[in-house]
Amino acid sequence: MQLIKLALKNIRGSGFRSVAIFLAMMAVVGLLMTTTIIIRGAENSLDSGLKRLGADILVVPEGAESKLESALLMGKPTKIWMSEENISVVAAVPGVESVSPQIYLGSLFNAHCCSVSEMFILVYDPGTDFTVTPWLMKNFGRGLLEGEVIGGCYVFTPPGDQFITLYGYDLTLKGNLSPTGTGLDQTIFMTIETARILAASSLTSAEEPLLLPEGQISSIMVKVKPGLYVHPVALEIFERTYGLWPIESLKLFGSFRSQMNGLLWGFFALSLIVWLVAMVLIGIIFSMAANERRREMAVLRAVGATRNYIFRLMLTEAALLAISGAAIGISVSAMMLYNFKHYIAGSLRMPFLFPSITSFMGLFAGGIALAIIAISLAALIPAYRISRQEPAIAMRE
Amino acid sequence: MNKLLGIILVVLGLLLSILPNYTDCASHGVYMTVMGKQLPMVCHWSARAEMVVGIPLIFVGVIMTFTHSKTGFLTLSVLGLVLGVLAITLPLYIIGTCSGPTMTCNTVMKPIILWFGSLVVLGGLGGFFLMRRAKS
């Protein structure tokens, strides 16, 4: 305790130097944490999006993979069509446990008949669906009725209205799914019956009719039998079908992931370089400080402090500055990221979901530990040198 | 310390008065929806109301810079604290912002106000407690 009290007094005594080291730690640790949280947030978001889909394999027409990825990632409507006869073909592939078709539609852009502009609409078959039906059963105990929809977390009924109007037809928003940070947060989910009513109504009440081609679907969600590997089943689907492309869910968003990884790990590498440079500079500062404080340390030795005590005193000062700077830096960077998360995701055009509390606490502890280790290494040599000096010689100089 | 805190409050007052008006949703107080309905854009009025908080804060900061009296400084710190709390509560509770979480007022304007308002509150609290401990 005495050691900590003396270290705190020494920190207060060398105000400018301590503030400089504190600010340097705050900035460097804050920068490193920001890039780490953005990377983890992007990964979290993609994982949540994949969990929301619930499928092991997504089957789409060949050539439509990138359209599907951008629709699911950014929530922009897309048009993908294939024959619904493919459902039975895919269901018959060995290893496939269940299949469910989906149709992708979109609301009109800036039209009077749609109260939400350019929204991605996902139509599912309630009889076979495993994407949203489990959530509906858990929260409402039933599926969606005619005219009811659920939305991602960013879908809401326009203020002052009771319904969401699509193609001139009023729909009731039953609830919102939890956030994923992907385009699924801006998606409306409805049953095929509701979509058919919408299409029929749009012929007389919409600026443009909603086209729902008979016998056509956009994609097939596939669940693989438990215990089987997904890849061989995907290969079987590819070999037994014509003109279809199976995408394993773990490889979904693959091109996006590699672009994102390149960008984010680049940021991370830059942060590490900044970190290393900062540690070198802090080491130089400690070395200069140790030189200035030779007489002070010699006096301490003269009144009975051991070499080990002097060594621990210097490292304690460094550790206290590291802990305080890192704690403030991590807290400030996390709060800024949390407050500006929508802006960051929109500007970087990438999904982002803030890590959970447990995950964040782990990052916090890791950041503090890294800061203590780094600054202790920076202060190690100056602390050792000053603890080994001869007090009499130091006091004479 | 008076001068430093005063200057900080002046800068924060300027930022709170000006920035929200450039970061609210693109509107002039009323938004025409695609359905032809007119809706009041609450975020615009929150941004305007921030001027009512920011301008007095600038005056508080200026007076604080030149005050030599301990009592005066304490009073101004409390006033700064109250203005900071008001700045935060305007977009959160009193007037509010738009409902869409991805709209500019929620992604940019509200976080900016929360941050600067919090700094004003911290400045007011810090000034109050530091001056109480200091000799006259």
mmCIF file of N, CA and C in Angstrom, chain B residues 35-98:
data_model
loop_
_atom_site.group_PDB
_atom_site.id
_atom_site.type_symbol
_atom_site.label_atom_id
_atom_site.label_comp_id
_atom_site.label_asym_id
_atom_site.label_seq_id
_atom_site.Cartn_x
_atom_site.Cartn_y
_atom_site.Cartn_z
ATOM 1 N N MET B 35 -46.816 9.148 -48.995
ATOM 2 C CA MET B 35 -48.275 9.022 -49.021
ATOM 3 C C MET B 35 -48.928 10.394 -49.134
ATOM 4 N N GLY B 36 -48.139 11.442 -49.188
ATOM 5 C CA GLY B 36 -48.702 12.790 -49.298
ATOM 6 C C GLY B 36 -49.094 13.379 -47.958
ATOM 7 N N LYS B 37 -48.635 12.718 -46.876
ATOM 8 C CA LYS B 37 -48.996 13.217 -45.537
ATOM 9 C C LYS B 37 -47.879 14.110 -45.018
ATOM 10 N N GLN B 38 -48.275 15.135 -44.262
ATOM 11 C CA GLN B 38 -47.259 15.998 -43.654
ATOM 12 C C GLN B 38 -47.026 15.559 -42.228
ATOM 13 N N LEU B 39 -45.768 15.361 -41.904
ATOM 14 C CA LEU B 39 -45.430 14.968 -40.539
ATOM 15 C C LEU B 39 -44.452 15.970 -39.959
ATOM 16 N N PRO B 40 -44.623 16.352 -38.704
ATOM 17 C CA PRO B 40 -43.609 17.235 -38.101
ATOM 18 C C PRO B 40 -42.318 16.437 -37.882
ATOM 19 N N MET B 41 -41.210 17.048 -38.240
ATOM 20 C CA MET B 41 -39.925 16.381 -38.088
ATOM 21 C C MET B 41 -39.353 16.827 -36.756
ATOM 22 N N VAL B 42 -39.547 16.018 -35.725
ATOM 23 C CA VAL B 42 -39.201 16.458 -34.363
ATOM 24 C C VAL B 42 -37.728 16.764 -34.193
ATOM 25 N N CYS B 43 -36.890 16.061 -34.951
ATOM 26 C CA CYS B 43 -35.460 16.265 -34.747
ATOM 27 C C CYS B 43 -35.057 17.694 -35.085
ATOM 28 N N HIS B 44 -35.746 18.295 -36.038
ATOM 29 C CA HIS B 44 -35.424 19.671 -36.413
ATOM 30 C C HIS B 44 -35.676 20.603 -35.233
ATOM 31 N N TRP B 45 -36.774 20.349 -34.509
ATOM 32 C CA TRP B 45 -37.087 21.222 -33.372
ATOM 33 C C TRP B 45 -36.153 20.952 -32.204
ATOM 34 N N SER B 46 -35.694 19.712 -32.060
ATOM 35 C CA SER B 46 -34.680 19.430 -31.036
ATOM 36 C C SER B 46 -33.411 20.204 -31.341
ATOM 37 N N ALA B 47 -33.040 20.242 -32.616
ATOM 38 C CA ALA B 47 -31.825 20.961 -33.017
ATOM 39 C C ALA B 47 -31.973 22.457 -32.738
ATOM 40 N N ARG B 48 -33.163 23.005 -33.031
ATOM 41 C CA ARG B 48 -33.388 24.430 -32.769
ATOM 42 C C ARG B 48 -33.346 24.713 -31.273
ATOM 43 N N ALA B 49 -33.921 23.781 -30.500
ATOM 44 C CA ALA B 49 -33.965 23.974 -29.043
ATOM 45 C C ALA B 49 -32.566 23.932 -28.432
ATOM 46 N N GLU B 50 -31.660 23.208 -29.058
ATOM 47 C CA GLU B 50 -30.285 23.148 -28.541
ATOM 48 C C GLU B 50 -29.634 24.526 -28.577
ATOM 49 N N MET B 51 -30.077 25.372 -29.488
ATOM 50 C CA MET B 51 -29.535 26.742 -29.532
ATOM 51 C C MET B 51 -29.919 27.494 -28.254
ATOM 52 N N VAL B 52 -31.116 27.215 -27.771
ATOM 53 C CA VAL B 52 -31.611 27.881 -26.548
ATOM 54 C C VAL B 52 -30.770 27.458 -25.341
ATOM 55 N N VAL B 53 -30.151 26.300 -25.424
ATOM 56 C CA VAL B 53 -29.259 25.830 -24.342
ATOM 57 C C VAL B 53 -27.830 26.285 -24.615
ATOM 58 N N GLY B 54 -27.410 26.203 -25.866
ATOM 59 C CA GLY B 54 -26.026 26.494 -26.213
ATOM 60 C C GLY B 54 -25.647 27.961 -26.039
ATOM 61 N N ILE B 55 -26.543 28.869 -26.407
ATOM 62 C CA ILE B 55 -26.210 30.296 -26.329
ATOM 63 C C ILE B 55 -26.013 30.754 -24.877
ATOM 64 N N PRO B 56 -26.902 30.442 -23.945
ATOM 65 C CA PRO B 56 -26.630 30.786 -22.545
ATOM 66 C C PRO B 56 -25.343 30.149 -22.036
ATOM 67 N N LEU B 57 -25.043 28.943 -22.536
ATOM 68 C CA LEU B 57 -23.816 28.258 -22.102
ATOM 69 C C LEU B 57 -22.571 29.050 -22.525
ATOM 70 N N ILE B 58 -22.647 29.662 -23.714
ATOM 71 C CA ILE B 58 -21.529 30.501 -24.175
ATOM 72 C C ILE B 58 -21.325 31.658 -23.203
ATOM 73 N N PHE B 59 -22.421 32.285 -22.799
ATOM 74 C CA PHE B 59 -22.316 33.410 -21.850
ATOM 75 C C PHE B 59 -21.770 32.949 -20.506
ATOM 76 N N VAL B 60 -22.220 31.773 -20.065
ATOM 77 C CA VAL B 60 -21.700 31.210 -18.796
ATOM 78 C C VAL B 60 -20.191 31.036 -18.900
ATOM 79 N N GLY B 61 -19.728 30.504 -20.022
ATOM 80 C CA GLY B 61 -18.309 30.281 -20.219
ATOM 81 C C GLY B 61 -17.521 31.583 -20.229
ATOM 82 N N VAL B 62 -18.061 32.600 -20.900
ATOM 83 C CA VAL B 62 -17.367 33.893 -20.984
ATOM 84 C C VAL B 62 -17.239 34.515 -19.591
ATOM 85 N N ILE B 63 -18.341 34.504 -18.839
ATOM 86 C CA ILE B 63 -18.318 35.110 -17.495
ATOM 87 C C ILE B 63 -17.375 34.332 -16.589
ATOM 88 N N MET B 64 -17.397 33.005 -16.732
ATOM 89 C CA MET B 64 -16.538 32.154 -15.912
ATOM 90 C C MET B 64 -15.058 32.470 -16.157
ATOM 91 N N THR B 65 -14.721 32.806 -17.402
ATOM 92 C CA THR B 65 -13.333 33.099 -17.753
ATOM 93 C C THR B 65 -12.821 34.309 -16.973
ATOM 94 N N PHE B 66 -13.709 35.273 -16.729
ATOM 95 C CA PHE B 66 -13.265 36.523 -16.114
ATOM 96 C C PHE B 66 -13.602 36.632 -14.632
ATOM 97 N N THR B 67 -14.315 35.650 -14.080
ATOM 98 C CA THR B 67 -14.715 35.796 -12.680
ATOM 99 C C THR B 67 -13.557 35.460 -11.742
ATOM 100 N N HIS B 68 -13.466 36.206 -10.632
ATOM 101 C CA HIS B 68 -12.421 35.943 -9.637
ATOM 102 C C HIS B 68 -13.012 35.461 -8.330
ATOM 103 N N SER B 69 -14.351 35.551 -8.249
ATOM 104 C CA SER B 69 -15.014 35.212 -6.990
ATOM 105 C C SER B 69 -15.300 33.714 -6.934
ATOM 106 N N LYS B 70 -15.010 33.116 -5.762
ATOM 107 C CA LYS B 70 -15.243 31.678 -5.602
ATOM 108 C C LYS B 70 -16.729 31.350 -5.700
ATOM 109 N N THR B 71 -17.551 32.191 -5.046
ATOM 110 C CA THR B 71 -19.003 31.958 -5.059
ATOM 111 C C THR B 71 -19.535 32.074 -6.490
ATOM 112 N N GLY B 72 -19.036 33.084 -7.186
ATOM 113 C CA GLY B 72 -19.468 33.282 -8.574
ATOM 114 C C GLY B 72 -19.134 32.080 -9.438
ATOM 115 N N PHE B 73 -17.904 31.558 -9.247
ATOM 116 C CA PHE B 73 -17.469 30.406 -10.036
ATOM 117 C C PHE B 73 -18.311 29.181 -9.731
ATOM 118 N N LEU B 74 -18.605 28.994 -8.419
ATOM 119 C CA LEU B 74 -19.434 27.840 -8.026
ATOM 120 C C LEU B 74 -20.823 27.934 -8.660
ATOM 121 N N THR B 75 -21.397 29.134 -8.616
ATOM 122 C CA THR B 75 -22.746 29.334 -9.182
ATOM 123 C C THR B 75 -22.739 29.051 -10.678
ATOM 124 N N LEU B 76 -21.709 29.558 -11.343
ATOM 125 C CA LEU B 76 -21.641 29.347 -12.799
ATOM 126 C C LEU B 76 -21.436 27.871 -13.124
ATOM 127 N N SER B 77 -20.692 27.157 -12.288
ATOM 128 C CA SER B 77 -20.497 25.724 -12.518
ATOM 129 C C SER B 77 -21.818 24.978 -12.420
ATOM 130 N N VAL B 78 -22.613 25.345 -11.410
ATOM 131 C CA VAL B 78 -23.928 24.696 -11.245
ATOM 132 C C VAL B 78 -24.818 25.014 -12.448
ATOM 133 N N LEU B 79 -24.749 26.263 -12.884
ATOM 134 C CA LEU B 79 -25.549 26.663 -14.055
ATOM 135 C C LEU B 79 -25.129 25.877 -15.294
ATOM 136 N N GLY B 80 -23.813 25.738 -15.442
ATOM 137 C CA GLY B 80 -23.295 24.945 -16.567
ATOM 138 C C GLY B 80 -23.782 23.508 -16.500
ATOM 139 N N LEU B 81 -23.775 22.963 -15.287
ATOM 140 C CA LEU B 81 -24.236 21.582 -15.081
ATOM 141 C C LEU B 81 -25.695 21.446 -15.499
ATOM 142 N N VAL B 82 -26.520 22.393 -15.079
ATOM 143 C CA VAL B 82 -27.958 22.343 -15.410
ATOM 144 C C VAL B 82 -28.162 22.447 -16.932
ATOM 145 N N LEU B 83 -27.416 23.347 -17.548
ATOM 146 C CA LEU B 83 -27.545 23.500 -19.011
ATOM 147 C C LEU B 83 -27.103 22.223 -19.728
ATOM 148 N N GLY B 84 -26.073 21.579 -19.203
ATOM 149 C CA GLY B 84 -25.618 20.317 -19.794
ATOM 150 C C GLY B 84 -26.688 19.241 -19.715
ATOM 151 N N VAL B 85 -27.339 19.160 -18.562
ATOM 152 C CA VAL B 85 -28.409 18.165 -18.395
ATOM 153 C C VAL B 85 -29.557 18.463 -19.357
ATOM 154 N N LEU B 86 -29.893 19.747 -19.487
ATOM 155 C CA LEU B 86 -30.970 20.129 -20.420
ATOM 156 C C LEU B 86 -30.621 19.760 -21.856
ATOM 157 N N ALA B 87 -29.351 20.018 -22.209
ATOM 158 C CA ALA B 87 -28.906 19.712 -23.577
ATOM 159 C C ALA B 87 -29.103 18.229 -23.880
ATOM 160 N N ILE B 88 -28.841 17.374 -22.875
ATOM 161 C CA ILE B 88 -28.962 15.923 -23.081
ATOM 162 C C ILE B 88 -30.419 15.509 -23.135
ATOM 163 N N THR B 89 -31.243 16.087 -22.273
ATOM 164 C CA THR B 89 -32.631 15.613 -22.184
ATOM 165 C C THR B 89 -33.512 16.112 -23.337
ATOM 166 N N LEU B 90 -33.093 17.171 -24.000
ATOM 167 C CA LEU B 90 -33.926 17.686 -25.103
ATOM 168 C C LEU B 90 -34.165 16.640 -26.193
ATOM 169 N N PRO B 91 -33.091 16.037 -26.771
ATOM 170 C CA PRO B 91 -33.359 15.061 -27.828
ATOM 171 C C PRO B 91 -33.803 13.709 -27.292
ATOM 172 N N LEU B 92 -33.512 13.437 -25.992
ATOM 173 C CA LEU B 92 -33.836 12.119 -25.438
ATOM 174 C C LEU B 92 -35.279 12.031 -24.971
ATOM 175 N N TYR B 93 -35.749 13.067 -24.268
ATOM 176 C CA TYR B 93 -37.059 12.966 -23.638
ATOM 177 C C TYR B 93 -37.995 14.126 -23.971
ATOM 178 N N ILE B 94 -37.466 15.352 -23.901
ATOM 179 C CA ILE B 94 -38.378 16.506 -23.944
ATOM 180 C C ILE B 94 -38.989 16.678 -25.334
ATOM 181 N N ILE B 95 -38.137 16.692 -26.362
ATOM 182 C CA ILE B 95 -38.668 16.850 -27.716
ATOM 183 C C ILE B 95 -38.514 15.543 -28.495
ATOM 184 N N GLY B 96 -37.328 15.009 -28.505
ATOM 185 C CA GLY B 96 -37.097 13.715 -29.151
ATOM 186 C C GLY B 96 -36.498 13.839 -30.538
ATOM 187 N N THR B 97 -36.356 12.662 -31.191
ATOM 188 C CA THR B 97 -35.851 12.603 -32.569
ATOM 189 C C THR B 97 -36.761 11.659 -33.352
ATOM 190 N N CYS B 98 -36.449 11.469 -34.628
ATOM 191 C CA CYS B 98 -37.291 10.623 -35.488
ATOM 192 C C CYS B 98 -37.264 9.162 -35.028
#
